[in-house]
XYZ file of C-alpha atoms in Angstrom:
389
model
C 9.357 124.789 80.633
C 5.498 124.724 82.299
C 5.289 127.729 84.740
C 2.833 125.873 86.644
C 4.987 122.969 87.253
C 7.900 125.323 88.123
C 5.830 126.878 90.621
C 4.692 123.865 92.100
C 8.336 122.176 92.535
C 9.321 125.372 94.254
C 5.847 125.403 96.352
C 6.981 121.917 97.524
C 10.709 122.624 98.261
C 9.372 125.884 100.117
C 6.970 123.789 102.444
C 9.765 121.373 103.047
C 12.402 123.505 103.693
C 10.457 125.015 106.878
C 10.422 121.847 108.611
C 14.137 120.997 108.155
C 15.921 120.546 110.939
C 18.818 122.556 112.297
C 22.251 121.810 110.795
C 24.323 121.547 107.368
C 21.428 120.497 104.952
C 20.302 120.024 101.378
C 16.846 118.744 99.712
C 15.952 118.313 96.160
C 12.170 118.972 96.182
C 12.998 118.353 92.042
C 13.510 114.823 92.882
C 9.954 114.175 94.956
C 7.960 116.255 92.884
C 7.843 113.541 89.742
C 7.142 110.820 92.157
C 4.336 112.161 94.121
C 2.684 113.774 90.445
C 2.878 110.271 88.890
C 1.208 108.524 91.937
C -2.104 111.157 92.484
C -2.847 109.526 89.188
C -2.492 105.932 90.012
C -3.980 106.679 93.361
C -7.417 105.983 94.847
C -9.165 108.647 97.063
C -8.530 109.973 99.496
C -4.865 109.211 99.024
C -5.309 110.581 95.307
C -6.468 113.889 96.517
C -3.935 114.516 99.383
C -0.988 113.628 96.589
C -2.538 115.954 94.265
C -2.168 118.916 96.455
C 1.221 117.874 97.823
C 2.444 118.301 94.156
C -0.184 121.216 92.670
C -1.482 118.939 90.010
C -4.618 117.616 88.615
C -4.529 114.288 89.687
C -5.807 112.967 86.043
C -2.593 114.621 84.525
C 0.108 114.190 87.078
C 1.771 111.176 85.724
C 1.946 113.236 82.114
C 3.629 116.450 84.412
C 5.928 114.379 85.483
C 7.552 112.854 82.282
C 6.918 116.066 80.562
C 9.121 117.912 83.432
C 11.360 115.469 82.642
C 11.545 115.774 78.921
C 12.095 119.285 79.817
C 15.089 118.817 81.789
C 16.530 116.886 79.236
C 16.996 120.341 77.117
C 19.119 121.597 79.905
C 23.110 121.533 79.366
C 24.245 121.188 82.855
C 20.785 119.391 84.582
C 19.837 115.628 83.897
C 17.081 113.764 85.087
C 15.855 110.516 85.224
C 12.739 108.226 86.079
C 12.606 104.503 86.797
C 10.059 101.951 87.900
C 10.663 98.542 88.938
C 7.695 96.145 89.753
C 8.198 92.499 91.397
C 7.997 89.766 88.501
C 5.170 88.281 90.491
C 2.930 91.582 91.075
C -0.512 91.561 88.884
C -0.696 94.928 87.150
C -3.865 96.443 86.550
C -4.952 97.057 82.819
C -4.544 101.121 83.344
C -1.014 100.764 84.557
C 0.567 101.549 81.118
C -1.457 105.030 81.242
C 0.161 105.879 84.218
C 3.749 104.515 83.644
C 5.036 104.746 80.485
C 6.650 101.235 79.660
C 10.333 102.522 78.652
C 10.276 103.509 82.676
C 9.538 99.936 83.607
C 12.174 97.214 84.876
C 11.389 94.453 86.563
C 12.581 93.094 90.472
C 12.846 89.397 91.286
C 11.902 89.829 95.277
C 15.753 88.521 95.707
C 17.786 91.646 97.198
C 21.310 89.786 96.283
C 19.571 90.177 92.604
C 17.990 93.571 92.710
C 20.324 95.526 95.065
C 23.026 95.765 92.457
C 20.852 96.343 89.529
C 19.208 99.187 91.618
C 22.653 100.463 92.642
C 23.919 100.504 89.093
C 21.271 102.698 87.892
C 21.598 105.261 91.100
C 25.124 105.222 89.746
C 24.644 105.595 86.425
C 22.046 108.428 86.365
C 24.409 110.566 88.768
C 27.774 109.525 87.290
C 28.808 107.870 90.323
C 28.161 110.678 92.747
C 25.279 108.395 94.402
C 25.978 104.915 94.312
C 23.293 103.309 96.158
C 19.257 103.198 95.799
C 18.138 104.692 98.975
C 15.728 101.793 99.782
C 15.754 98.811 102.070
C 14.875 95.808 99.534
C 14.728 93.150 102.876
C 10.904 94.285 103.111
C 9.410 92.695 100.428
C 9.327 95.423 97.531
C 6.583 94.934 95.464
C 6.774 98.250 93.371
C 9.400 100.926 93.333
C 9.495 104.325 91.686
C 12.688 106.548 91.792
C 14.249 109.610 90.281
C 17.485 111.070 89.869
C 18.837 114.105 89.557
C 22.391 115.564 88.172
C 23.588 118.922 88.089
C 27.070 120.324 87.125
C 28.274 123.466 86.351
C 31.339 126.072 86.082
C 31.601 129.558 87.416
C 31.759 132.027 84.705
C 34.270 133.958 86.907
C 35.814 131.499 89.149
C 36.656 132.307 92.629
C 40.192 131.988 94.324
C 40.629 129.195 97.556
C 43.090 130.549 100.498
C 42.469 128.942 103.908
C 40.764 131.306 106.888
C 41.374 131.143 110.274
C 38.344 132.098 112.381
C 39.364 132.543 116.007
C 36.020 131.887 117.978
C 32.505 131.678 117.693
C 30.522 128.843 115.822
C 32.805 128.872 112.782
C 35.747 129.115 115.158
C 38.712 126.927 112.869
C 40.516 126.775 109.717
C 38.578 126.713 106.811
C 38.694 126.436 103.053
C 37.670 129.830 102.361
C 36.510 130.900 98.371
C 36.682 134.605 97.390
C 36.236 136.742 94.177
C 35.694 140.399 93.137
C 33.654 140.940 89.714
C 31.579 144.490 88.550
C 28.096 142.992 88.158
C 26.438 144.842 90.987
C 23.235 143.245 89.362
C 24.276 139.919 90.796
C 23.324 141.218 94.508
C 20.009 142.075 95.190
C 18.450 142.651 98.798
C 14.744 141.616 99.708
C 13.797 143.246 102.996
C 15.911 141.588 105.173
C 17.569 138.830 102.877
C 20.393 139.416 100.621
C 20.603 137.346 97.577
C 23.928 136.911 95.496
C 23.350 135.155 91.953
C 26.752 132.988 90.810
C 26.212 132.686 87.489
C 27.116 129.037 85.951
C 28.827 128.834 82.298
C 25.640 127.166 80.641
C 21.677 127.198 82.040
C 22.218 127.150 85.722
C 23.014 129.897 88.364
C 23.446 129.272 92.064
C 21.596 131.783 94.665
C 23.253 132.307 97.726
C 21.335 133.863 100.980
C 22.007 135.264 103.989
C 19.342 137.191 106.416
C 19.862 139.043 109.852
C 21.820 137.175 112.268
C 18.357 136.557 114.334
C 16.491 134.923 111.563
C 15.847 131.271 111.284
C 17.440 129.680 108.931
C 14.526 128.209 107.780
C 13.134 131.416 107.085
C 15.960 132.281 105.073
C 16.030 129.453 102.962
C 12.286 129.475 102.171
C 12.558 133.192 101.433
C 15.700 132.514 98.993
C 13.041 130.233 97.406
C 10.796 132.926 97.075
C 13.420 135.331 95.687
C 14.472 132.567 93.058
C 10.932 133.027 91.696
C 11.687 137.078 91.693
C 14.763 137.404 89.690
C 14.180 141.098 89.687
C 12.771 142.202 92.774
C 14.104 144.010 95.928
C 16.842 146.200 95.572
C 19.859 145.693 93.131
C 23.390 146.321 93.888
C 23.844 148.935 91.746
C 21.193 150.872 94.340
C 22.605 149.568 97.403
C 26.188 150.773 96.954
C 25.703 154.338 96.994
C 23.257 153.995 100.134
C 25.539 154.840 103.546
C 29.006 155.787 104.527
C 32.060 153.409 103.674
C 32.152 150.801 106.698
C 28.453 151.055 106.809
C 26.136 148.200 106.455
C 24.170 148.294 103.130
C 21.952 144.933 103.567
C 22.332 141.610 105.523
C 25.741 140.535 105.071
C 26.822 143.477 103.115
C 29.213 146.456 104.013
C 30.506 148.947 101.954
C 33.969 148.893 101.304
C 36.438 150.479 99.350
C 38.723 148.756 95.953
C 41.308 150.264 93.993
C 40.081 148.835 91.193
C 38.953 151.658 88.184
C 35.139 150.445 88.747
C 32.794 149.497 91.285
C 32.784 145.966 92.341
C 31.079 143.143 94.081
C 33.373 141.188 96.545
C 32.088 137.950 97.373
C 33.381 135.311 99.891
C 32.021 132.378 101.640
C 33.550 128.835 102.843
C 33.595 126.070 99.971
C 31.227 123.369 101.309
C 30.138 119.673 100.495
C 27.202 118.551 101.794
C 25.738 114.631 101.748
C 22.452 113.870 103.628
C 20.047 111.334 103.417
C 16.284 112.108 104.374
C 13.794 110.108 105.412
C 10.480 111.551 103.546
C 7.925 109.714 105.832
C 9.146 111.912 108.666
C 7.167 114.563 107.145
C 5.004 112.609 105.230
C 1.858 115.070 105.437
C 4.124 117.608 103.121
C 4.445 114.756 100.378
C 0.583 113.657 100.448
C 1.814 110.135 101.866
C -0.561 110.301 104.959
C -3.272 107.796 103.604
C -1.052 106.483 101.088
C 1.248 105.067 103.850
C -1.483 103.507 106.099
C -3.134 100.020 105.836
C -4.837 100.168 102.815
C -7.527 97.081 103.869
C -8.496 94.754 101.110
C -9.200 97.344 98.126
C -5.850 99.144 98.322
C -4.514 102.795 97.621
C -3.318 102.100 93.936
C -5.974 100.198 91.919
C -4.710 102.020 89.120
C -1.582 100.322 89.561
C -2.401 97.027 90.658
C -5.596 95.117 92.130
C -3.082 93.862 94.671
C -3.609 96.089 98.068
C -0.581 97.996 98.414
C 0.906 101.141 100.324
C 3.960 103.203 100.432
C 6.413 101.754 102.909
C 9.540 103.579 102.105
C 10.260 107.159 101.027
C 13.848 108.120 100.824
C 16.229 110.681 99.553
C 20.050 110.928 99.104
C 21.173 114.211 97.859
C 24.567 116.105 98.037
C 26.098 119.449 96.747
C 29.378 120.801 96.547
C 30.038 124.475 96.230
C 33.776 124.935 94.926
C 36.382 127.442 93.551
C 35.464 126.550 89.882
C 31.871 125.415 90.162
C 29.205 123.429 91.778
C 27.685 119.798 91.164
C 24.575 118.123 92.917
C 22.978 114.743 93.031
C 20.113 113.289 94.397
C 18.428 109.863 94.516
C 14.844 109.955 95.667
C 12.884 106.110 96.062
C 9.460 105.479 97.133
C 8.896 101.710 97.613
C 5.190 100.324 97.691
C 5.080 96.960 99.750
C 1.593 94.692 100.472
C -0.082 95.694 103.218
C 1.434 94.703 106.009
C 47.547 149.307 89.876
C 46.173 152.550 92.083
C 44.563 154.985 89.797
C 42.045 155.998 92.236
C 39.482 154.432 94.559
C 36.000 152.679 94.076
C 33.263 151.805 96.142
C 32.795 148.290 96.158
C 30.119 146.273 98.142
C 31.867 143.489 100.248
C 29.536 140.480 100.773
C 30.462 137.899 103.690
C 28.542 134.875 104.211
C 30.692 134.330 107.692
C 27.530 133.191 109.314
C 24.939 130.486 108.418
C 23.383 130.872 105.048
C 21.538 129.181 102.412
C 21.394 128.416 98.872
C 19.292 127.556 95.916
C 20.715 125.937 92.313
C 17.877 127.556 89.639
C 17.445 126.904 85.910
C 17.894 130.428 84.653
C 15.182 130.957 82.356
C 12.474 129.282 83.988
C 13.655 129.607 87.727
C 12.877 126.071 88.393
C 14.628 125.099 91.751
C 17.171 122.113 91.185
C 18.277 121.407 95.156
C 18.129 124.256 97.869
C 19.964 124.105 101.062
C 21.566 125.597 104.223
C 25.002 126.116 105.547
C 25.127 126.418 109.197
C 28.737 125.384 109.993
C 31.609 125.140 107.242
C 32.654 121.752 106.155
C 35.791 121.634 104.433
C 38.889 122.168 106.812
C 41.822 124.357 105.640
C 45.286 123.241 105.435
């Protein structure tokens, strides 16, 4: 997988993470990136430069880079991605359209929402295995051209968690919650990056999920952005093997990490956190400058913004993402559908130390492809979501 593309997806996701509002959330920069990279190739100036800068690509190769990324993802065992483009059957296309959008990706729109919506919803459901059953776009505004991506991730843990109900008596997390816990001997799964602790939960194929917790006073947006930085530097910071011998039993070795004891025969890492399920919808137009959409969503005038796609003046009218993520005892799953719509202008044998990592206050998470470090989804858990029995 192209390292420059991985870096560009990470940087886009990190910029987005810093402007997210408070509360439980998850984003898929990977779902947005191929769309804006493709749009950069089809756009006119100044929107072309804005989109290319947001995607971190050469605009002349953005569409090719997007297709190659999807093809690279197809080689993953746990991750699946798809692109789709639909054009209104009455829209005149530019001669250069096929050089931007490969013909196999293209479908047709009738302009009748009652006909088009079921078809688009079926595409979203098919490519997310029914986790997301609707295309996140309103077809009542005269959509002329629609670009969409779909991402599906499913992985099982190498070492599953056990589940129980935990009651927290007071504070923001007061209540009874489904709680996950496991102990393992892999001290290298814990790393400290200054004021950030990162735990890698390994999947059984080629995807890992990283959990990050900072100091209590650290803003959650900074924790998530720091976690994305750590995802691209898996050997950085201090390892758990170094942390476990720092300080006395009962002391804090890193944010969210204290030194404890176990009756096991080897040093261990104990990880506990609430199970979570997050399902959100993002209006990308609210942060259009991050995605390079400022110019191309404005009135295009007579010339339009995308002459390489159509001589008809078009502008981006909608940019939406529906994304969900679930972390549970045996694995992790996530799905995202991103859509951008264009309209016309208009036993005791001894005691050993262990690291006890407790995600019992707000924390962040990122799922990455293990070898390339490509971030798939990234999010925050401000409060638990799954009530205990």
